[in-house]
mmCIF file of C-alpha atoms in Angstrom:
data_model
loop_
_atom_site.group_PDB
_atom_site.id
_atom_site.type_symbol
_atom_site.label_atom_id
_atom_site.label_comp_id
_atom_site.label_asym_id
_atom_site.label_seq_id
_atom_site.Cartn_x
_atom_site.Cartn_y
_atom_site.Cartn_z
ATOM 1 C CA GLU O 1 -9.154 -11.348 12.774
ATOM 2 C CA VAL O 2 -5.653 -10.370 11.710
ATOM 3 C CA GLN O 3 -4.550 -7.117 13.328
ATOM 4 C CA LEU O 4 -1.639 -4.760 12.880
ATOM 5 C CA VAL O 5 -1.436 -2.181 15.644
ATOM 6 C CA GLN O 6 0.994 0.674 15.201
ATOM 7 C CA SER O 7 2.574 2.898 17.834
ATOM 8 C CA GLY O 8 1.184 6.334 18.544
ATOM 9 C CA ALA O 9 1.808 9.712 16.977
ATOM 10 C CA GLU O 10 5.233 11.273 17.454
ATOM 11 C CA VAL O 11 6.446 14.873 17.451
ATOM 12 C CA LYS O 12 10.178 15.225 17.001
ATOM 13 C CA LYS O 13 12.767 17.865 16.205
ATOM 14 C CA PRO O 14 15.068 17.745 13.177
ATOM 15 C CA GLY O 15 18.136 15.647 13.892
ATOM 16 C CA GLU O 16 16.442 13.462 16.490
ATOM 17 C CA SER O 17 16.134 9.705 16.200
ATOM 18 C CA LEU O 18 12.911 7.715 16.177
ATOM 19 C CA ARG O 19 11.648 4.168 16.035
ATOM 20 C CA ILE O 20 8.003 3.365 15.345
ATOM 21 C CA SER O 21 6.450 -0.057 15.693
ATOM 22 C CA CYS O 22 3.863 -2.346 14.154
ATOM 23 C CA LYS O 23 2.623 -5.323 16.183
ATOM 24 C CA GLY O 24 0.899 -8.185 14.427
ATOM 25 C CA SER O 25 -1.598 -10.513 16.032
ATOM 26 C CA LYS O 26 -4.041 -13.334 15.211
ATOM 27 C CA TYR O 27 -1.755 -14.796 12.525
ATOM 28 C CA ASN O 28 1.682 -16.385 12.250
ATOM 29 C CA PHE O 29 3.752 -13.187 12.146
ATOM 30 C CA THR O 30 6.918 -15.013 11.138
ATOM 31 C CA ASN O 31 5.519 -16.266 7.842
ATOM 32 C CA TYR O 32 4.302 -13.058 6.193
ATOM 33 C CA TRP O 33 6.250 -10.137 4.754
ATOM 34 C CA ILE O 34 5.562 -6.700 6.236
ATOM 35 C CA ALA O 35 5.538 -3.611 4.014
ATOM 36 C CA TRP O 36 6.039 0.010 5.022
ATOM 37 C CA VAL O 37 4.277 2.789 3.118
ATOM 38 C CA ARG O 38 4.665 6.552 3.506
ATOM 39 C CA GLN O 39 1.953 9.130 2.954
ATOM 40 C CA MET O 40 3.075 12.728 3.167
ATOM 41 C CA PRO O 41 0.450 15.331 4.091
ATOM 42 C CA GLY O 42 -2.223 15.512 1.406
ATOM 43 C CA LYS O 43 -0.217 13.259 -0.921
ATOM 44 C CA GLY O 44 -0.299 9.725 -2.297
ATOM 45 C CA LEU O 45 1.126 6.425 -1.178
ATOM 46 C CA GLU O 46 4.848 5.662 -1.453
ATOM 47 C CA TRP O 47 6.219 2.144 -1.092
ATOM 48 C CA MET O 48 9.237 2.196 1.226
ATOM 49 C CA GLY O 49 10.186 -1.446 1.445
ATOM 50 C CA ILE O 50 9.415 -4.872 2.832
ATOM 51 C CA ILE O 51 10.867 -7.138 5.491
ATOM 52 C CA TYR O 52 10.364 -10.835 6.199
ATOM 53 C CA PRO O 53 10.102 -11.506 9.931
ATOM 54 C CA GLY O 54 11.289 -15.098 9.560
ATOM 55 C CA ASP O 55 14.864 -14.172 8.615
ATOM 56 C CA SER O 56 14.827 -10.343 8.348
ATOM 57 C CA ASP O 57 15.337 -10.534 4.573
ATOM 58 C CA ASN O 58 14.420 -7.140 3.166
ATOM 59 C CA ARG O 59 14.019 -5.001 0.076
ATOM 60 C CA TYR O 60 14.247 -1.216 0.190
ATOM 61 C CA SER O 61 12.973 1.243 -2.350
ATOM 62 C CA PRO O 62 16.004 3.154 -3.685
ATOM 63 C CA SER O 63 14.203 6.330 -2.575
ATOM 64 C CA PHE O 64 14.377 5.230 1.052
ATOM 65 C CA GLU O 65 17.518 3.085 1.240
ATOM 66 C CA GLY O 66 19.962 4.642 3.651
ATOM 67 C CA GLN O 67 17.276 6.990 5.003
ATOM 68 C CA VAL O 68 15.405 4.501 7.192
ATOM 69 C CA THR O 69 16.008 1.059 8.662
ATOM 70 C CA MET O 70 13.437 -1.727 8.850
ATOM 71 C CA SER O 71 13.800 -4.397 11.503
ATOM 72 C CA VAL O 72 11.751 -7.009 13.319
ATOM 73 C CA ASP O 73 11.578 -8.736 16.688
ATOM 74 C CA LYS O 74 9.759 -11.928 15.867
ATOM 75 C CA SER O 75 9.662 -12.964 19.526
ATOM 76 C CA ILE O 76 7.106 -10.206 20.105
ATOM 77 C CA SER O 77 5.595 -10.164 16.582
ATOM 78 C CA THR O 78 6.677 -6.594 16.007
ATOM 79 C CA ALA O 79 8.181 -4.773 13.049
ATOM 80 C CA TYR O 80 10.006 -1.474 13.355
ATOM 81 C CA LEU O 81 10.874 1.498 11.178
ATOM 82 C CA GLN O 82 13.758 3.621 12.422
ATOM 83 C CA TRP O 83 15.411 6.950 11.653
ATOM 84 C CA THR O 84 18.748 8.118 13.074
ATOM 85 C CA SER O 85 18.406 11.775 12.098
ATOM 86 C CA LEU O 86 14.960 13.055 11.209
ATOM 87 C CA LYS O 87 14.291 15.832 8.718
ATOM 88 C CA ALA O 88 11.248 18.030 8.337
ATOM 89 C CA SER O 89 10.551 16.201 5.074
ATOM 90 C CA ASP O 90 10.013 12.967 7.065
ATOM 91 C CA THR O 91 6.725 14.424 8.318
ATOM 92 C CA ALA O 92 4.123 11.918 7.160
ATOM 93 C CA ILE O 93 1.820 9.084 8.110
ATOM 94 C CA TYR O 94 3.614 5.750 8.007
ATOM 95 C CA TYR O 95 1.616 2.579 7.459
ATOM 96 C CA CYS O 96 2.654 -0.999 7.924
ATOM 97 C CA ALA O 97 0.818 -3.698 6.022
ATOM 98 C CA ARG O 98 0.921 -7.469 5.804
ATOM 99 C CA LEU O 99 1.658 -9.046 2.444
ATOM 100 C CA ARG O 100 -0.658 -11.948 1.692
ATOM 101 C CA GLY O 101 2.012 -14.335 0.436
ATOM 102 C CA SER O 102 1.626 -17.531 -1.613
ATOM 103 C CA GLY O 103 2.852 -15.510 -4.559
ATOM 104 C CA THR O 104 0.095 -12.917 -4.073
ATOM 105 C CA TYR O 105 2.143 -10.085 -2.648
ATOM 106 C CA VAL O 106 -0.646 -7.630 -2.012
ATOM 107 C CA SER O 107 -1.249 -5.794 1.244
ATOM 108 C CA ASP O 108 -4.334 -7.434 2.694
ATOM 109 C CA TYR O 109 -4.205 -6.003 6.229
ATOM 110 C CA TRP O 110 -3.006 -2.548 7.206
ATOM 111 C CA GLY O 111 -2.091 -0.863 10.442
ATOM 112 C CA GLN O 112 -3.920 2.295 11.453
ATOM 113 C CA GLY O 113 -0.904 4.455 10.591
ATOM 114 C CA THR O 114 1.573 6.415 12.713
ATOM 115 C CA LEU O 115 1.743 10.180 12.234
ATOM 116 C CA VAL O 116 5.281 11.468 12.518
ATOM 117 C CA THR O 117 5.687 15.236 12.752
ATOM 118 C CA VAL O 118 9.182 16.697 12.533
ATOM 119 C CA SER O 119 9.344 20.366 13.373
ATOM 120 C CA SER O 120 11.708 22.722 15.118
ATOM 121 C CA ASP J 1 11.456 1.682 -11.388
ATOM 122 C CA ILE J 2 8.079 1.045 -13.000
ATOM 123 C CA VAL J 3 6.115 4.292 -13.174
ATOM 124 C CA MET J 4 2.362 4.026 -12.655
ATOM 125 C CA THR J 5 0.233 6.809 -14.110
ATOM 126 C CA GLN J 6 -3.462 7.125 -13.299
ATOM 127 C CA SER J 7 -6.073 9.141 -15.109
ATOM 128 C CA PRO J 8 -7.946 11.227 -14.352
ATOM 129 C CA ASP J 9 -6.578 12.768 -11.153
ATOM 130 C CA SER J 10 -10.138 13.320 -9.997
ATOM 131 C CA LEU J 11 -13.654 12.709 -11.192
ATOM 132 C CA ALA J 12 -17.148 13.550 -10.040
ATOM 133 C CA VAL J 13 -19.887 11.057 -10.808
ATOM 134 C CA SER J 14 -23.600 11.085 -10.018
ATOM 135 C CA LEU J 15 -24.941 8.505 -7.609
ATOM 136 C CA GLY J 16 -25.777 5.310 -9.461
ATOM 137 C CA GLU J 17 -23.618 6.198 -12.446
ATOM 138 C CA ARG J 18 -20.432 4.483 -13.643
ATOM 139 C CA ALA J 19 -16.968 5.611 -12.585
ATOM 140 C CA THR J 20 -13.914 4.557 -14.580
ATOM 141 C CA ILE J 21 -10.309 4.986 -13.508
ATOM 142 C CA ASN J 22 -7.363 4.187 -15.731
ATOM 143 C CA CYS J 23 -3.868 3.085 -14.774
ATOM 144 C CA LYS J 24 -0.919 2.772 -17.123
ATOM 145 C CA SER J 25 2.431 1.216 -16.264
ATOM 146 C CA SER J 26 5.703 2.253 -17.894
ATOM 147 C CA GLN J 27 6.490 -1.387 -18.613
ATOM 148 C CA THR J 28 4.539 -4.605 -18.627
ATOM 149 C CA VAL J 29 3.419 -6.121 -15.330
ATOM 150 C CA LEU J 30 2.278 -9.328 -17.031
ATOM 151 C CA HIS J 31 4.393 -12.261 -15.928
ATOM 152 C CA ARG J 32 4.809 -14.660 -18.827
ATOM 153 C CA SER J 33 5.458 -17.658 -16.552
ATOM 154 C CA ASN J 34 1.949 -17.625 -15.078
ATOM 155 C CA SER J 35 0.066 -15.182 -17.357
ATOM 156 C CA LYS J 36 -0.825 -13.046 -14.342
ATOM 157 C CA ASN J 37 -0.846 -9.274 -14.209
ATOM 158 C CA TYR J 38 0.843 -8.095 -11.014
ATOM 159 C CA LEU J 39 -1.514 -5.181 -10.527
ATOM 160 C CA ALA J 40 -3.660 -4.275 -7.511
ATOM 161 C CA TRP J 41 -6.187 -1.571 -6.712
ATOM 162 C CA TYR J 42 -6.652 0.017 -3.282
ATOM 163 C CA GLN J 43 -9.311 2.326 -1.906
ATOM 164 C CA GLN J 44 -8.454 4.920 0.710
ATOM 165 C CA LYS J 45 -11.239 6.768 2.467
ATOM 166 C CA ALA J 46 -10.505 9.991 4.308
ATOM 167 C CA GLY J 47 -8.619 9.428 7.548
ATOM 168 C CA GLN J 48 -8.314 5.669 7.020
ATOM 169 C CA PRO J 49 -5.588 3.312 5.832
ATOM 170 C CA PRO J 50 -5.890 1.912 2.328
ATOM 171 C CA GLN J 51 -8.007 -1.156 1.709
ATOM 172 C CA LEU J 52 -7.349 -3.830 -0.901
ATOM 173 C CA LEU J 53 -10.041 -4.014 -3.592
ATOM 174 C CA ILE J 54 -8.617 -5.952 -6.522
ATOM 175 C CA TYR J 55 -5.500 -8.025 -7.200
ATOM 176 C CA TRP J 56 -4.154 -9.895 -10.225
ATOM 177 C CA ALA J 57 -5.765 -6.975 -12.085
ATOM 178 C CA SER J 58 -9.246 -8.472 -11.922
ATOM 179 C CA THR J 59 -9.676 -10.656 -8.818
ATOM 180 C CA ARG J 60 -11.977 -9.011 -6.325
ATOM 181 C CA GLU J 61 -10.909 -9.237 -2.683
ATOM 182 C CA SER J 62 -13.275 -11.101 -0.388
ATOM 183 C CA GLY J 63 -16.011 -8.818 0.901
ATOM 184 C CA VAL J 64 -15.617 -6.198 -1.822
ATOM 185 C CA PRO J 65 -18.950 -5.340 -3.475
ATOM 186 C CA ASP J 66 -19.348 -6.668 -6.994
ATOM 187 C CA ARG J 67 -19.917 -3.161 -8.363
ATOM 188 C CA PHE J 68 -16.103 -2.917 -8.275
ATOM 189 C CA SER J 69 -14.325 -4.611 -11.148
ATOM 190 C CA GLY J 70 -10.840 -4.550 -12.623
ATOM 191 C CA SER J 71 -9.711 -5.220 -16.150
ATOM 192 C CA GLY J 72 -6.738 -4.846 -18.459
ATOM 193 C CA SER J 73 -3.455 -6.544 -19.182
ATOM 194 C CA GLY J 74 0.171 -5.747 -19.847
ATOM 195 C CA THR J 75 0.453 -2.005 -19.310
ATOM 196 C CA ASP J 76 -3.129 -0.711 -19.374
ATOM 197 C CA PHE J 77 -5.659 -1.300 -16.631
ATOM 198 C CA THR J 78 -9.061 -0.037 -15.549
ATOM 199 C CA LEU J 79 -10.995 0.046 -12.303
ATOM 200 C CA THR J 80 -14.741 0.387 -12.813
ATOM 201 C CA ILE J 81 -17.380 1.187 -10.232
ATOM 202 C CA SER J 82 -20.550 0.185 -12.022
ATOM 203 C CA SER J 83 -23.018 2.129 -9.899
ATOM 204 C CA LEU J 84 -21.435 4.702 -7.626
ATOM 205 C CA GLN J 85 -22.624 4.730 -4.023
ATOM 206 C CA ALA J 86 -22.056 7.459 -1.448
ATOM 207 C CA GLU J 87 -19.686 5.202 0.493
ATOM 208 C CA ASP J 88 -17.402 4.912 -2.554
ATOM 209 C CA VAL J 89 -16.140 8.474 -2.142
ATOM 210 C CA ALA J 90 -12.415 7.891 -1.716
ATOM 211 C CA VAL J 91 -9.034 8.040 -3.394
ATOM 212 C CA TYR J 92 -8.179 4.997 -5.490
ATOM 213 C CA TYR J 93 -4.634 3.805 -6.147
ATOM 214 C CA CYS J 94 -3.235 1.217 -8.500
ATOM 215 C CA GLN J 95 -0.017 -0.564 -7.533
ATOM 216 C CA GLN J 96 2.276 -2.894 -9.412
ATOM 217 C CA TYR J 97 3.916 -5.743 -7.517
ATOM 218 C CA TYR J 98 5.783 -7.102 -10.543
ATOM 219 C CA SER J 99 9.170 -5.771 -9.524
ATOM 220 C CA THR J 100 10.548 -3.875 -6.556
ATOM 221 C CA PRO J 101 10.088 -1.093 -5.735
ATOM 222 C CA TRP J 102 6.352 -1.870 -5.879
ATOM 223 C CA THR J 103 5.161 1.504 -7.058
ATOM 224 C CA PHE J 104 1.773 3.172 -6.689
ATOM 225 C CA GLY J 105 -0.047 5.443 -9.065
ATOM 226 C CA GLN J 106 -0.584 9.009 -7.900
ATOM 227 C CA GLY J 107 -4.193 8.338 -6.948
ATOM 228 C CA THR J 108 -7.608 9.265 -8.346
ATOM 229 C CA LYS J 109 -10.084 11.103 -6.166
ATOM 230 C CA VAL J 110 -13.701 10.072 -6.703
ATOM 231 C CA GLU J 111 -16.468 12.418 -5.580
ATOM 232 C CA ILE J 112 -20.219 12.692 -5.945
ATOM 233 C CA LYS J 113 -21.506 15.103 -8.586
#
């Protein structure tokens, strides 16, 4: 079955950098968009953006553009979400999800989530 | 951005009774070229990632029980759980994928009365 396995929980200080990962398996990683979704503590889902592993084409939500960077390494079927200078307000669970494709751009498989805690 | 507004924010329903969640978009999510509504519903149980329930507003995802159904078109949509089961306790989100950013509603928490 399709799997997305995310990297483990992180505890960071404000101003530090971070990269979290999402590794896909049991499907052709190159051919499906990957979405990133934020969930702040006790809050709802926020769509951050999508990236296409085949050519790294991407779309950012205006709310997140310039705040994070999405990237991929298709040779190891892994997508990344990166911060250069974390803030306390970046504390959240971050999910990656595969978009089904064929015009049906819904998230059919999700990673388990990565909890990022930013605290001094 | 398209704003998605769900109602109610929470509801408590007795086991076996019907639960109805509404979702309204600030502009149409109906694509004229293919007459499809770019609207999905997700279920998120406590401590778990979301799970896809419904897409194209009314197409049930494989494996989803048929007590879940979606309806609506244009800007107004409904998720119905026809006979609430204990395992349906969760937060439910609608999401439009008509135009980026693909926004979510704020969520509706469903509990047992």
